[in-house]
PDB file of C-alpha atoms in Angstrom:
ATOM      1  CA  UNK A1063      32.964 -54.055  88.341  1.00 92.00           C
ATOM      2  CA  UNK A1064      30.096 -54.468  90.544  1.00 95.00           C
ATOM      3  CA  UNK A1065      27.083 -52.227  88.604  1.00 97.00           C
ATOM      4  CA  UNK A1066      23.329 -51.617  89.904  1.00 96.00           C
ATOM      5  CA  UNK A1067      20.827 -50.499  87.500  1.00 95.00           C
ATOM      6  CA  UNK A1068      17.656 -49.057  88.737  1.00 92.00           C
ATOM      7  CA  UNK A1069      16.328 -48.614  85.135  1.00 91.00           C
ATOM      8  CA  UNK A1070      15.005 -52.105  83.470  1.00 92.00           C
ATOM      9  CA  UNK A1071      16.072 -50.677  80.320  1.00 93.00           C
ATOM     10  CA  UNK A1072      19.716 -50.178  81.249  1.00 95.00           C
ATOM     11  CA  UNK A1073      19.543 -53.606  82.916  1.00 96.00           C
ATOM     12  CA  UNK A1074      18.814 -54.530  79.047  1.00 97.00           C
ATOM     13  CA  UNK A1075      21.676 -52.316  78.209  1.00 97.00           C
ATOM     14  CA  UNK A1076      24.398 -54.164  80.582  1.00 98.00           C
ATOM     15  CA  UNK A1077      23.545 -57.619  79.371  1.00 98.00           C
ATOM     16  CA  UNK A1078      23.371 -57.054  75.731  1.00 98.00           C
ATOM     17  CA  UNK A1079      26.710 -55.762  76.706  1.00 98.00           C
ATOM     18  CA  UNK A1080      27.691 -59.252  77.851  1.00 97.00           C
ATOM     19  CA  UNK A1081      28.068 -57.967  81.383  1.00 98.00           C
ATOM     20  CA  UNK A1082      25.349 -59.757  82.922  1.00 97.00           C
ATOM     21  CA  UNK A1083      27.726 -61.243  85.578  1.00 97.00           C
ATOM     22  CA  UNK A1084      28.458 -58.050  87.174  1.00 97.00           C
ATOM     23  CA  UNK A1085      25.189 -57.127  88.161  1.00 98.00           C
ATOM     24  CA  UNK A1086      24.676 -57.068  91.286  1.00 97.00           C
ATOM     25  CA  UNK A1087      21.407 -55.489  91.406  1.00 97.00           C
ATOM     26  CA  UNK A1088      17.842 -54.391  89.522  1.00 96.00           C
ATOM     27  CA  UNK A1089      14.591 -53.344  89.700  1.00 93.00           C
ATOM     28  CA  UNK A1090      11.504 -54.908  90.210  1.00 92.00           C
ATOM     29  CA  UNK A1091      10.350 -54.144  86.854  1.00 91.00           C
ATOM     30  CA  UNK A1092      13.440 -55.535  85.698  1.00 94.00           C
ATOM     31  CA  UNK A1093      12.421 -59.046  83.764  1.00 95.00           C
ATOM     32  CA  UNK A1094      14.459 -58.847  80.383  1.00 96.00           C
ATOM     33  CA  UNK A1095      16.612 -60.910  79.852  1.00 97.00           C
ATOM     34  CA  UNK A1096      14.630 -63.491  81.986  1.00 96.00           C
ATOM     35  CA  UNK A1097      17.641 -64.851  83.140  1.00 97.00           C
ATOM     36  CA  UNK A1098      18.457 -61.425  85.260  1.00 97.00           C
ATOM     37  CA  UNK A1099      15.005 -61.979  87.417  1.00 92.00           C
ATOM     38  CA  UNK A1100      16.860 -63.941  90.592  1.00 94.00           C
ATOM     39  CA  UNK A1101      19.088 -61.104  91.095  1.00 97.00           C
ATOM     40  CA  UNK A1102      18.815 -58.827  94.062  1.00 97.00           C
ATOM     41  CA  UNK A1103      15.820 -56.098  93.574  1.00 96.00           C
ATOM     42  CA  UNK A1104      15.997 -53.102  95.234  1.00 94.00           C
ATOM     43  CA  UNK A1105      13.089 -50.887  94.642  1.00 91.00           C
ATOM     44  CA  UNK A1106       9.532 -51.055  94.516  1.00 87.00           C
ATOM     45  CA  UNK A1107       5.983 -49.790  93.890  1.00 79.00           C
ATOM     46  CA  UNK A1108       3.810 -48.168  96.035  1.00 73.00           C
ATOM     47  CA  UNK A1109       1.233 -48.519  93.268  1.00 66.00           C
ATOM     48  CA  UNK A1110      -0.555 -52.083  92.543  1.00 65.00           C
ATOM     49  CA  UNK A1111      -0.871 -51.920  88.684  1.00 65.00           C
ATOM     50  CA  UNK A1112      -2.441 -55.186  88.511  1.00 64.00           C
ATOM     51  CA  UNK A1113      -5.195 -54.339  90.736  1.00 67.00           C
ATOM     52  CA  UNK A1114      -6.094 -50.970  89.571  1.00 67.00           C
ATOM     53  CA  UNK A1115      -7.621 -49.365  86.606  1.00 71.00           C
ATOM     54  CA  UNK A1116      -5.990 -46.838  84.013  1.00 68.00           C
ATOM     55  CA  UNK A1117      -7.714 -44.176  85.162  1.00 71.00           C
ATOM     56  CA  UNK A1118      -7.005 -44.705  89.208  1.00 65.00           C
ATOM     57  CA  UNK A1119      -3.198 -45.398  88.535  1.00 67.00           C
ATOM     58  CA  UNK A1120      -3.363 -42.287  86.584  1.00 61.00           C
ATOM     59  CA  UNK A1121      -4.538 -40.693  89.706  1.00 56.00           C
ATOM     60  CA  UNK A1122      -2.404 -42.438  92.079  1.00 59.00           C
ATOM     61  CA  UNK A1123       0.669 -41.277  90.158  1.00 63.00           C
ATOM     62  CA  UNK A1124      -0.412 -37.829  89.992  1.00 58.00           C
ATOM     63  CA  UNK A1125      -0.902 -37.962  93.926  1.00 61.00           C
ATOM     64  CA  UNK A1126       2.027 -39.667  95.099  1.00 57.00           C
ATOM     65  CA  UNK A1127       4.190 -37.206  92.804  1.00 56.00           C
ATOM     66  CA  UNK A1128       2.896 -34.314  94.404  1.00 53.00           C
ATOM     67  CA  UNK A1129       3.896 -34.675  98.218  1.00 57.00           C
ATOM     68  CA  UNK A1130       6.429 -33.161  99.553  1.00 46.00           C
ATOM     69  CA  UNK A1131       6.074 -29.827  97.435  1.00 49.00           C
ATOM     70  CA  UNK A1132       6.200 -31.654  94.207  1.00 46.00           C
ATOM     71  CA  UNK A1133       9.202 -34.140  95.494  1.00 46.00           C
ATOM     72  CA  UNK A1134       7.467 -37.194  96.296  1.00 51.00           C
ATOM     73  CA  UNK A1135       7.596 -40.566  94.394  1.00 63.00           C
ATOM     74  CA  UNK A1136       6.143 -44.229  93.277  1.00 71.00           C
ATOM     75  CA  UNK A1137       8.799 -46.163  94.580  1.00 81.00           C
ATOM     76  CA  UNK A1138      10.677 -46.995  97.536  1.00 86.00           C
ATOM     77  CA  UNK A1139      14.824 -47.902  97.271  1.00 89.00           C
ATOM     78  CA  UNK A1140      16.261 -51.134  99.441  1.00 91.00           C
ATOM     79  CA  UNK A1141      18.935 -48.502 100.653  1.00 88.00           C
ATOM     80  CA  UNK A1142      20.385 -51.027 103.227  1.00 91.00           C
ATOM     81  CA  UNK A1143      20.726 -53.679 100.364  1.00 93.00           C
ATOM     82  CA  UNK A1144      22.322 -51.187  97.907  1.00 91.00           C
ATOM     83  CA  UNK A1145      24.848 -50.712 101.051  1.00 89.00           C
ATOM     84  CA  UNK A1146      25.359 -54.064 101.149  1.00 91.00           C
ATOM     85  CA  UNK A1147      25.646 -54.853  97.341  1.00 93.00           C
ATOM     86  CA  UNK A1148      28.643 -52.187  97.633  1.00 91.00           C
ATOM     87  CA  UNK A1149      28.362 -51.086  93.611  1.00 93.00           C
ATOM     88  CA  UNK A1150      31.489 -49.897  92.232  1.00 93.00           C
ATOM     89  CA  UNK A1151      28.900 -48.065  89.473  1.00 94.00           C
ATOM     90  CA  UNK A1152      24.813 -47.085  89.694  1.00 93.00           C
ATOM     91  CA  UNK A1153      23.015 -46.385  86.515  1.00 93.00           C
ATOM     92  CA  UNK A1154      19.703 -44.384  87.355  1.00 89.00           C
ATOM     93  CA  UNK A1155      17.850 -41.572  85.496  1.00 78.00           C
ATOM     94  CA  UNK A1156      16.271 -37.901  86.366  1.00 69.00           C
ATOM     95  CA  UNK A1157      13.880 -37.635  83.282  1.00 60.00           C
ATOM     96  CA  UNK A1158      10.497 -39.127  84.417  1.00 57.00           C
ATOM     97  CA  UNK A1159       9.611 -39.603  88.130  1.00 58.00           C
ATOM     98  CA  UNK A1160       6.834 -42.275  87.422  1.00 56.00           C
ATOM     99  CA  UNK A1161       9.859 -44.638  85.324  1.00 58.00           C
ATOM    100  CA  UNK A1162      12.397 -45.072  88.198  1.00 59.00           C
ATOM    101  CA  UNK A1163      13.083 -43.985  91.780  1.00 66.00           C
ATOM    102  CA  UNK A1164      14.005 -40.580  92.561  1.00 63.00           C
ATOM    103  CA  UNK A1165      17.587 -39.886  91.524  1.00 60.00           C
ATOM    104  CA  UNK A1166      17.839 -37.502  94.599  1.00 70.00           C
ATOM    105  CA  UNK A1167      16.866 -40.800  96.579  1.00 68.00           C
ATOM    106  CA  UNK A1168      19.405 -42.484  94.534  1.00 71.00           C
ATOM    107  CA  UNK A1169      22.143 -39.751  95.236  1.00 68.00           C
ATOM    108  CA  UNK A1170      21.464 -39.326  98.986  1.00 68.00           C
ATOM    109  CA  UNK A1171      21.936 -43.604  99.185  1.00 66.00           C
ATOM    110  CA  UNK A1172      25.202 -43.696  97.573  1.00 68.00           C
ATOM    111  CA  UNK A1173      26.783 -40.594  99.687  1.00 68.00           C
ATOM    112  CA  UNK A1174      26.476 -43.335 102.530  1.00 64.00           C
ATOM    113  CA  UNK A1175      29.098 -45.308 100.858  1.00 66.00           C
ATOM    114  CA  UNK A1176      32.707 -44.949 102.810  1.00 58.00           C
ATOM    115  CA  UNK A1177      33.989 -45.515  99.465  1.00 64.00           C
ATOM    116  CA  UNK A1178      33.342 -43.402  96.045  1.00 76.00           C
ATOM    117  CA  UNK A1179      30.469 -44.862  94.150  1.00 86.00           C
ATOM    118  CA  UNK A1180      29.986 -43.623  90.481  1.00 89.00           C
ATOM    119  CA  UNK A1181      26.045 -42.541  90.327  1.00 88.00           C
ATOM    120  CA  UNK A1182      25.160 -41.782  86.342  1.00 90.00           C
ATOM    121  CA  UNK A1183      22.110 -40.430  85.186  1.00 87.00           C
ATOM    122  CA  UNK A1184      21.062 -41.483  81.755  1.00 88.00           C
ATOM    123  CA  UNK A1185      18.518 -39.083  79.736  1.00 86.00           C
ATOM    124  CA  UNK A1186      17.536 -40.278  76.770  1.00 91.00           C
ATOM    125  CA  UNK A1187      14.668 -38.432  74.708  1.00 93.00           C
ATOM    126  CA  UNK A1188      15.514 -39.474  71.064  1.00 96.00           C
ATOM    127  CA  UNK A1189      16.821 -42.901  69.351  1.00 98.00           C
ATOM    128  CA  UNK A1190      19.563 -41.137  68.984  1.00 97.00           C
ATOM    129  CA  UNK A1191      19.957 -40.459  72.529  1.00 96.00           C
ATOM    130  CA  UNK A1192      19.517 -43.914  73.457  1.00 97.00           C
ATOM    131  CA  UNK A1193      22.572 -45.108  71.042  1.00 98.00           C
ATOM    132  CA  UNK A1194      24.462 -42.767  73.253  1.00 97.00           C
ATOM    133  CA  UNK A1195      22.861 -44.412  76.291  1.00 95.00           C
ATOM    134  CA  UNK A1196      24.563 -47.636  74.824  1.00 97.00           C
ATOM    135  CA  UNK A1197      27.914 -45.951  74.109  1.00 98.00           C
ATOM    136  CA  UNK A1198      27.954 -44.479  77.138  1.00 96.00           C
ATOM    137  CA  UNK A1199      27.536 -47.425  79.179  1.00 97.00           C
ATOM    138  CA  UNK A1200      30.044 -48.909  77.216  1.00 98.00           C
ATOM    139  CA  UNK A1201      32.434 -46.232  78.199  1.00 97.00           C
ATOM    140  CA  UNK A1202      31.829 -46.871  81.797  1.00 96.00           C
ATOM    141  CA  UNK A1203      32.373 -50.244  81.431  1.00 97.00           C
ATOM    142  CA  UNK A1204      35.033 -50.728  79.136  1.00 96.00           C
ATOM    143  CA  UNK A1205      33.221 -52.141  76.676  1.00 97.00           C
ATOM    144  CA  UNK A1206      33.792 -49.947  74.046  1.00 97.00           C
ATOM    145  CA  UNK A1207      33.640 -52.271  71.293  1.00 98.00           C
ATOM    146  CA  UNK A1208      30.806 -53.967  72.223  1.00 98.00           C
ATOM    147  CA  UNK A1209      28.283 -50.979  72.185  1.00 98.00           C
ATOM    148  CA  UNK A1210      30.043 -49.751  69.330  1.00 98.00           C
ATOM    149  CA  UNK A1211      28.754 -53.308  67.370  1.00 98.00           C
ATOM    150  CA  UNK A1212      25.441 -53.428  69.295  1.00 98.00           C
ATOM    151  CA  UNK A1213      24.595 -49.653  68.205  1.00 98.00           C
ATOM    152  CA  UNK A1214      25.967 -50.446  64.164  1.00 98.00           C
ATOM    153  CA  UNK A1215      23.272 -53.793  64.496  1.00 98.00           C
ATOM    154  CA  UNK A1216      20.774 -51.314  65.899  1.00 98.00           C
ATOM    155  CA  UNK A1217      21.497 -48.957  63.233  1.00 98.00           C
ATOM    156  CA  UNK A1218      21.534 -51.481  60.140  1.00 98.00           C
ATOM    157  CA  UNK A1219      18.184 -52.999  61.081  1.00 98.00           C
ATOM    158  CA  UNK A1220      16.471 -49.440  61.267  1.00 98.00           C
ATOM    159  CA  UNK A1221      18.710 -48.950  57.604  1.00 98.00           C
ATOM    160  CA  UNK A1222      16.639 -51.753  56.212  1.00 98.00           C
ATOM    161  CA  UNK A1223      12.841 -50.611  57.563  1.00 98.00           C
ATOM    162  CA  UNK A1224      13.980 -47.089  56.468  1.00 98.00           C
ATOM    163  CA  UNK A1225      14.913 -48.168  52.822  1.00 98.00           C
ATOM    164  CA  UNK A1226      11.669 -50.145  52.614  1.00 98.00           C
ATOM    165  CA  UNK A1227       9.829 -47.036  53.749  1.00 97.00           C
ATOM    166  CA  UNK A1228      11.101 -45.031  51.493  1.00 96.00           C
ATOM    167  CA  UNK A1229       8.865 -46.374  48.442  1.00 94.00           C
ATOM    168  CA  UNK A1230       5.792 -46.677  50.381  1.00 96.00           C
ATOM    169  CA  UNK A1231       3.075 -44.699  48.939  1.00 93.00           C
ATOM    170  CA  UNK A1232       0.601 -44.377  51.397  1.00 95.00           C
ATOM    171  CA  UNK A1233       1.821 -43.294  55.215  1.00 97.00           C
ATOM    172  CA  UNK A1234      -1.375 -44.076  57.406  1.00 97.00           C
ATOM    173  CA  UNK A1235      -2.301 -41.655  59.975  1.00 97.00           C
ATOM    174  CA  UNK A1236      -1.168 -42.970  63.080  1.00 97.00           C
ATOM    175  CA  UNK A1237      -2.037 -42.820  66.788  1.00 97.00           C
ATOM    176  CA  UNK A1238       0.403 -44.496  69.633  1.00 97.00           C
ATOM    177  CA  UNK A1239      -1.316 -44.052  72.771  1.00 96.00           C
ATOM    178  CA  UNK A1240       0.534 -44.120  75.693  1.00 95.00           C
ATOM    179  CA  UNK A1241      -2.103 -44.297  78.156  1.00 93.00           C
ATOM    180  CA  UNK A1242      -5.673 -45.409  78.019  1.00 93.00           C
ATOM    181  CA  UNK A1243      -7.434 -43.266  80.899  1.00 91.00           C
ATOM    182  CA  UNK A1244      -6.985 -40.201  80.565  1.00 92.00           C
ATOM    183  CA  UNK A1245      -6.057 -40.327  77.347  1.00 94.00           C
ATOM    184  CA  UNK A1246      -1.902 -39.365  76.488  1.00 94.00           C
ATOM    185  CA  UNK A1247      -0.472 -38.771  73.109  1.00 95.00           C
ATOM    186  CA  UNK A1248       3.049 -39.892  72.487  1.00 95.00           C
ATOM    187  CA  UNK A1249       6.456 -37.990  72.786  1.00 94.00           C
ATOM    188  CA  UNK A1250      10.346 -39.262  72.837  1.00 94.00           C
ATOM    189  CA  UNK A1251      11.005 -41.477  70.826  1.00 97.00           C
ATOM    190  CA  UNK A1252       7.925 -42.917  69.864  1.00 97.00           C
ATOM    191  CA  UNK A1253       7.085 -40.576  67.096  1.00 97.00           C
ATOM    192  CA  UNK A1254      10.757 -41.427  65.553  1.00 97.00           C
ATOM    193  CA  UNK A1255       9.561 -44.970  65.762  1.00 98.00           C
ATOM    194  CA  UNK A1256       6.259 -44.229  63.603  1.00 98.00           C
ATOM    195  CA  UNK A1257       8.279 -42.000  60.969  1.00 97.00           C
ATOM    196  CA  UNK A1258      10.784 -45.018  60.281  1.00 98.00           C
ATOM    197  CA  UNK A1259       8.009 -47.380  60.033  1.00 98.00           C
ATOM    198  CA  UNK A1260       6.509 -46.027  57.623  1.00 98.00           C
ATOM    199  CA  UNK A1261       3.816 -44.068  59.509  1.00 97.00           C
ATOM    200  CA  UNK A1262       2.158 -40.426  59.393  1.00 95.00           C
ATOM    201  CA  UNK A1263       3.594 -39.438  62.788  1.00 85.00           C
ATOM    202  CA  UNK A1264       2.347 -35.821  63.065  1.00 89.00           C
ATOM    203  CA  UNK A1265       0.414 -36.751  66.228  1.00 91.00           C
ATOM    204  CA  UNK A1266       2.762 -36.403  68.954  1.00 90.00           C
ATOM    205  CA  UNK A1267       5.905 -34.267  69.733  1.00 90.00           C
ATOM    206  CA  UNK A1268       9.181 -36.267  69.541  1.00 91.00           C
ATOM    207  CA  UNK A1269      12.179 -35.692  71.793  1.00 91.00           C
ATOM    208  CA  UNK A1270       9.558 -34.264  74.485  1.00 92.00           C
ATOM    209  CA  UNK A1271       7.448 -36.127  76.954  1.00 89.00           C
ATOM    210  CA  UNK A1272       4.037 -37.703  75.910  1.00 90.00           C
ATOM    211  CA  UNK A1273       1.468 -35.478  77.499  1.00 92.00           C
ATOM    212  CA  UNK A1274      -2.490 -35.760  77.713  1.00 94.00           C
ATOM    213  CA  UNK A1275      -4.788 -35.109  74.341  1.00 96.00           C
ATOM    214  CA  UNK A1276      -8.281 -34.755  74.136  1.00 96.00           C
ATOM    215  CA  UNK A1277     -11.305 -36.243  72.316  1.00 96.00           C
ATOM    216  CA  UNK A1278     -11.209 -33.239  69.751  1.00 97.00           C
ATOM    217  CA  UNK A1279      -7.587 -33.474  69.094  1.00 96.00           C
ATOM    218  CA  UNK A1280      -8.032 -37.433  68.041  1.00 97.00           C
ATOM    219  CA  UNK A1281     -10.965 -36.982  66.208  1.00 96.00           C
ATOM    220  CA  UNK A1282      -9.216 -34.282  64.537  1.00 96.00           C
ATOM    221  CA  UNK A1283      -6.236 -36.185  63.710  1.00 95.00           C
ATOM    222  CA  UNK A1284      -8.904 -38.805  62.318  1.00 97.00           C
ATOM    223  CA  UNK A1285      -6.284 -42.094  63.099  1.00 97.00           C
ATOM    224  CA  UNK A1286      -6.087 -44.492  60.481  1.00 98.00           C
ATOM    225  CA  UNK A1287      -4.079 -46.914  62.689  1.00 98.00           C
ATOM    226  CA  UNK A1288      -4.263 -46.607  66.287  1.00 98.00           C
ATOM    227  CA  UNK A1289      -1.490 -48.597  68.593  1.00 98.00           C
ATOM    228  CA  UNK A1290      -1.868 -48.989  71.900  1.00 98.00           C
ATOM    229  CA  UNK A1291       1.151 -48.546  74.002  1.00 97.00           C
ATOM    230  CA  UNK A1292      -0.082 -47.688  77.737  1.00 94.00           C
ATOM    231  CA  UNK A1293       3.679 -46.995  79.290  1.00 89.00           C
ATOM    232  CA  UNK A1294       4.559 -50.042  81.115  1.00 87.00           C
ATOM    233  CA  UNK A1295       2.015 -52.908  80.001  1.00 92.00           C
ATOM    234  CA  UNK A1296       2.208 -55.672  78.049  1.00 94.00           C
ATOM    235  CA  UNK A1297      -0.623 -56.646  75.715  1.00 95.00           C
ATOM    236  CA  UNK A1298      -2.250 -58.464  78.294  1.00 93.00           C
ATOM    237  CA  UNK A1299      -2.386 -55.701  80.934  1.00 92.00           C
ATOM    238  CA  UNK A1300      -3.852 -53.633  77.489  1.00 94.00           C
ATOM    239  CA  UNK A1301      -6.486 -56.407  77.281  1.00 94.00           C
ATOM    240  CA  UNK A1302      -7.243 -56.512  81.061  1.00 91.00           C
ATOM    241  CA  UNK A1303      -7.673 -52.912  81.346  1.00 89.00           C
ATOM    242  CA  UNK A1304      -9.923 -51.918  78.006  1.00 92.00           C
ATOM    243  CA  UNK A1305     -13.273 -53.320  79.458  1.00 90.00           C
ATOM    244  CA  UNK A1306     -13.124 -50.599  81.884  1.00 88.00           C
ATOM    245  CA  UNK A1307     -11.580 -47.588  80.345  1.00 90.00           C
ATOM    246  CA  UNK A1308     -13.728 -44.705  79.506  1.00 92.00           C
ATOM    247  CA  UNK A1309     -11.957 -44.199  75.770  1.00 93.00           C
ATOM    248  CA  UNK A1310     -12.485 -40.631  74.245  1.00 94.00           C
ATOM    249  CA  UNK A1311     -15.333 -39.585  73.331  1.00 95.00           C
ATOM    250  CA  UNK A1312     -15.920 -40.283  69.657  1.00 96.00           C
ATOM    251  CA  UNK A1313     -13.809 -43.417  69.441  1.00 96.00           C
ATOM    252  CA  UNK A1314     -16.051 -45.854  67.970  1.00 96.00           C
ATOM    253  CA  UNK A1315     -16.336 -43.400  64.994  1.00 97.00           C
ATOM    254  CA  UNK A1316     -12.542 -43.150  64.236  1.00 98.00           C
ATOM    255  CA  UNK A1317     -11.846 -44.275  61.067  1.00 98.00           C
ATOM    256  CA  UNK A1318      -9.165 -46.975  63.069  1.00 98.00           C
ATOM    257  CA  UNK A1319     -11.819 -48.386  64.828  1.00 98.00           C
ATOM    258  CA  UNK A1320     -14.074 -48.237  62.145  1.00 98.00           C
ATOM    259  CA  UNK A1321     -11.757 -50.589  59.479  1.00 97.00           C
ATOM    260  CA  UNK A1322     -10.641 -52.724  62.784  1.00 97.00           C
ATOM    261  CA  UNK A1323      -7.262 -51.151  63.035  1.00 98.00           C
ATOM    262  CA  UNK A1324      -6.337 -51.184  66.650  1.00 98.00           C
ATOM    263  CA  UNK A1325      -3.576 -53.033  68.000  1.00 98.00           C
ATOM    264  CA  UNK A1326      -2.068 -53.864  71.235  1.00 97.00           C
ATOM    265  CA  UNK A1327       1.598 -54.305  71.873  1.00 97.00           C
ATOM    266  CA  UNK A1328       4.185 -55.359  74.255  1.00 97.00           C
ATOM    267  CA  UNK A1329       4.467 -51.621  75.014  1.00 96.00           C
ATOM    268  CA  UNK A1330       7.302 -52.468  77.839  1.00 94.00           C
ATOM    269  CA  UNK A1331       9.086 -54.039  75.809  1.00 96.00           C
ATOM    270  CA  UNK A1332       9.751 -52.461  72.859  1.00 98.00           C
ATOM    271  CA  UNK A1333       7.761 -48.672  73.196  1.00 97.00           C
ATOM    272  CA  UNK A1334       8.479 -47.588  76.832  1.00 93.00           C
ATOM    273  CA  UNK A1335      12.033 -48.552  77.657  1.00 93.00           C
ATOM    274  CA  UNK A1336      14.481 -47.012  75.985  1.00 94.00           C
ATOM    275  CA  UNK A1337      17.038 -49.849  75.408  1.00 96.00           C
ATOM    276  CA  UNK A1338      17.476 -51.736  72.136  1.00 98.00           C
ATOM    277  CA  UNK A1339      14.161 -53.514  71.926  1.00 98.00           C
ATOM    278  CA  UNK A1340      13.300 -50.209  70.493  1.00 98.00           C
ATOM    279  CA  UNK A1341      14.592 -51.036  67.245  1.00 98.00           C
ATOM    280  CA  UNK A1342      12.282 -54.082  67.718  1.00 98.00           C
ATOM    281  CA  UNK A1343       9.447 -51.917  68.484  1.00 98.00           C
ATOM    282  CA  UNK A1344       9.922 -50.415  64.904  1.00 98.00           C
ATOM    283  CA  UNK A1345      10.099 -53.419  62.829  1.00 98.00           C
ATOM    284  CA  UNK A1346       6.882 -54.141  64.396  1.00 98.00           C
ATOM    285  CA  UNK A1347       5.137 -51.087  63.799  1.00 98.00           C
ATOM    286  CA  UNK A1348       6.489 -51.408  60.130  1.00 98.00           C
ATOM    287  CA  UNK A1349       4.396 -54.864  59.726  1.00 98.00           C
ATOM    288  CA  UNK A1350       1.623 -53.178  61.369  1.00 98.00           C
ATOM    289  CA  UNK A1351       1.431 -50.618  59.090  1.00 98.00           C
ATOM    290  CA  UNK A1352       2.839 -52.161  55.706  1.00 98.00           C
ATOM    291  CA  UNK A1353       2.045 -55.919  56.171  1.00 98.00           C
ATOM    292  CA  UNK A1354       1.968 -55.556  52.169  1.00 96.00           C
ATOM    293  CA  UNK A1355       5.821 -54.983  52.596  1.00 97.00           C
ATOM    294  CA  UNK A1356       6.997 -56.422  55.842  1.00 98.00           C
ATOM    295  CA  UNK A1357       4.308 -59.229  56.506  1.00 98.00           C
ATOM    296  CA  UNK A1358       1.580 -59.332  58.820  1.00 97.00           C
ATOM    297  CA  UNK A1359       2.843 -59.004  62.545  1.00 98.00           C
ATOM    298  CA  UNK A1360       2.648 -62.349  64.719  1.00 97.00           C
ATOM    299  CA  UNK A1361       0.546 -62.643  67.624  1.00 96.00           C
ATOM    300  CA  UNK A1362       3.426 -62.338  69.950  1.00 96.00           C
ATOM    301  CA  UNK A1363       4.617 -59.078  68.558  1.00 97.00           C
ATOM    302  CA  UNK A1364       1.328 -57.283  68.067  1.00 98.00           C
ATOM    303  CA  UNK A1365      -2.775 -58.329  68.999  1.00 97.00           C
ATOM    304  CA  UNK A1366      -5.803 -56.503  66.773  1.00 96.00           C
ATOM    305  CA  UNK A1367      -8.605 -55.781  69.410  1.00 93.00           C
TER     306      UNK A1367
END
């Protein structure tokens, strides 16, 4: 089978399926495993992220998305190269129009193809969905058996943080904020992630997307433990972009940044994609929040700023 992904966390999906050898093309936000980044990419940005601050990305996305009566989009798809790549299956996604290329770009490419190409949208909005994601790729694939081991693994690590969590006394009030500038509160299944780890996740609606908060709402919600999780950046972007973000107003009185309880993450990684780092993203919001139970998290998993 000759698959294209056009979601990095679906390229994570196919490889921790063992079928790394069959793809025949990614994204060019695809970079896990590393040993995927010399395939062929066939989208990209018409945003520079690297160059630009939280706040005029934010804007950028907002005005890109709505040309063409609400139809336009970030990215740009290599349609000659997916011709030429001739996929037997494409794995894309409708749910967010700033995580992947349009899937009606993605459907009007592969209607070019003289033969049948299998186009399959994945929409995952809960852990639960993304197990699916796994099962369902598996399906497609015929690897059956291997999702159905890679989603028991997933399942017996989040076993283990949940029976930990279970005897924790004290669930700090947390806020995972999934953009700096303006300000966005979390949704999917980030608030699943906080529950698990042992976390006061009533900030936040899960299963639905994150959307934008306000000054008032975080002061209201008076974080303990504030995670920063700015969708696509790794702690290093975080770090980059924090000198010039205009945080809400109030911030420095939160009782987070007060007791010097703000993190940065690897929010790519293990926060934004939904793939199985997820499960990773958990175990490192558990020693975030419970270092008493899980030990302190490592500088490669989480930074305090």
């Amino acid at each position: 089978m000759r698959i294209v992904s056009l979601l990095p966390s679906t390229t994570e999906i196919v490889c921790a399926l063992g079928l790394e050898d069959e793809l025949v093309g990614i994204t060019h936000e695809c970079d896990f495993p590393a040993s995927v980044t010399g395939k062929p990419r066939l989208t990209s940005s018409r945003i520079s992220q690297e160059t630009m601050t939280s706040k005029e990305i934010d804007h950028a996305v907002r005005s890109q998305l709505a040309q063409l009566d609400g139809h336009g989009s970030i990215y740009d798809l290599d349609e000659a190269r997916l011709r030429e790549l001739n996929p037997d299956l494409i794995l894309t996604q409708e749910l967010c129009d700033v995580c992947a290329v349009s899937y009606k770009t993605v459907e009007r490419a592969a209607r070019m193809f003289e033969a049948g190409v299998r186009v399959v949208s994945l929409e995952p909005n809960t852990i639960g969905d993304i197990f699916e994601n796994i099962r369902t790729v598996g399906e497609l694939t015929e690897r059956n058996s291997a999702a159905a081991q890679l989603v028991g693994d997933l399942n017996t690590r989040l076993d283990r943080v949940r029976e930990l969590t279970a005897r924790v006394d004290y669930r700090p009030r947390t806020l995972m904020l999934e953009w700096l500038e303006p300000a966005f509160a979390p949704g999917h299944w980030v608030p699943e992630q906080v529950a698990i780890a042992g976390g006061d996740q009533g900030f936040g609606q899960p299963g639905r997307p994150s959307q934008t908060t306000t000054a008032e709402e975080i002061r209201d919600h008076a974080p303990e433990v504030i995670v920063l999780i700015p969708c696509g950046y790794y702690k290093e972007d975080i770090l980059r972009q924090l000198p010039s973000a205009n945080l809400p107003a109030g911030w420095e009185n939160l009782p987070a940044v007060r007791n010097g309880e703000v993190w940065a993450t690897d929010a790519t990684s293990y926060f934004s994609r939904p793939g199985p780092r997820v499960v990773e993203g958990v175990e490192i919001l558990a020693r975030i929040l419970h270092p008493e139970v899980f030990g302190p998290p490592t500088n490669d998993q989480a930074l305090r700023v």
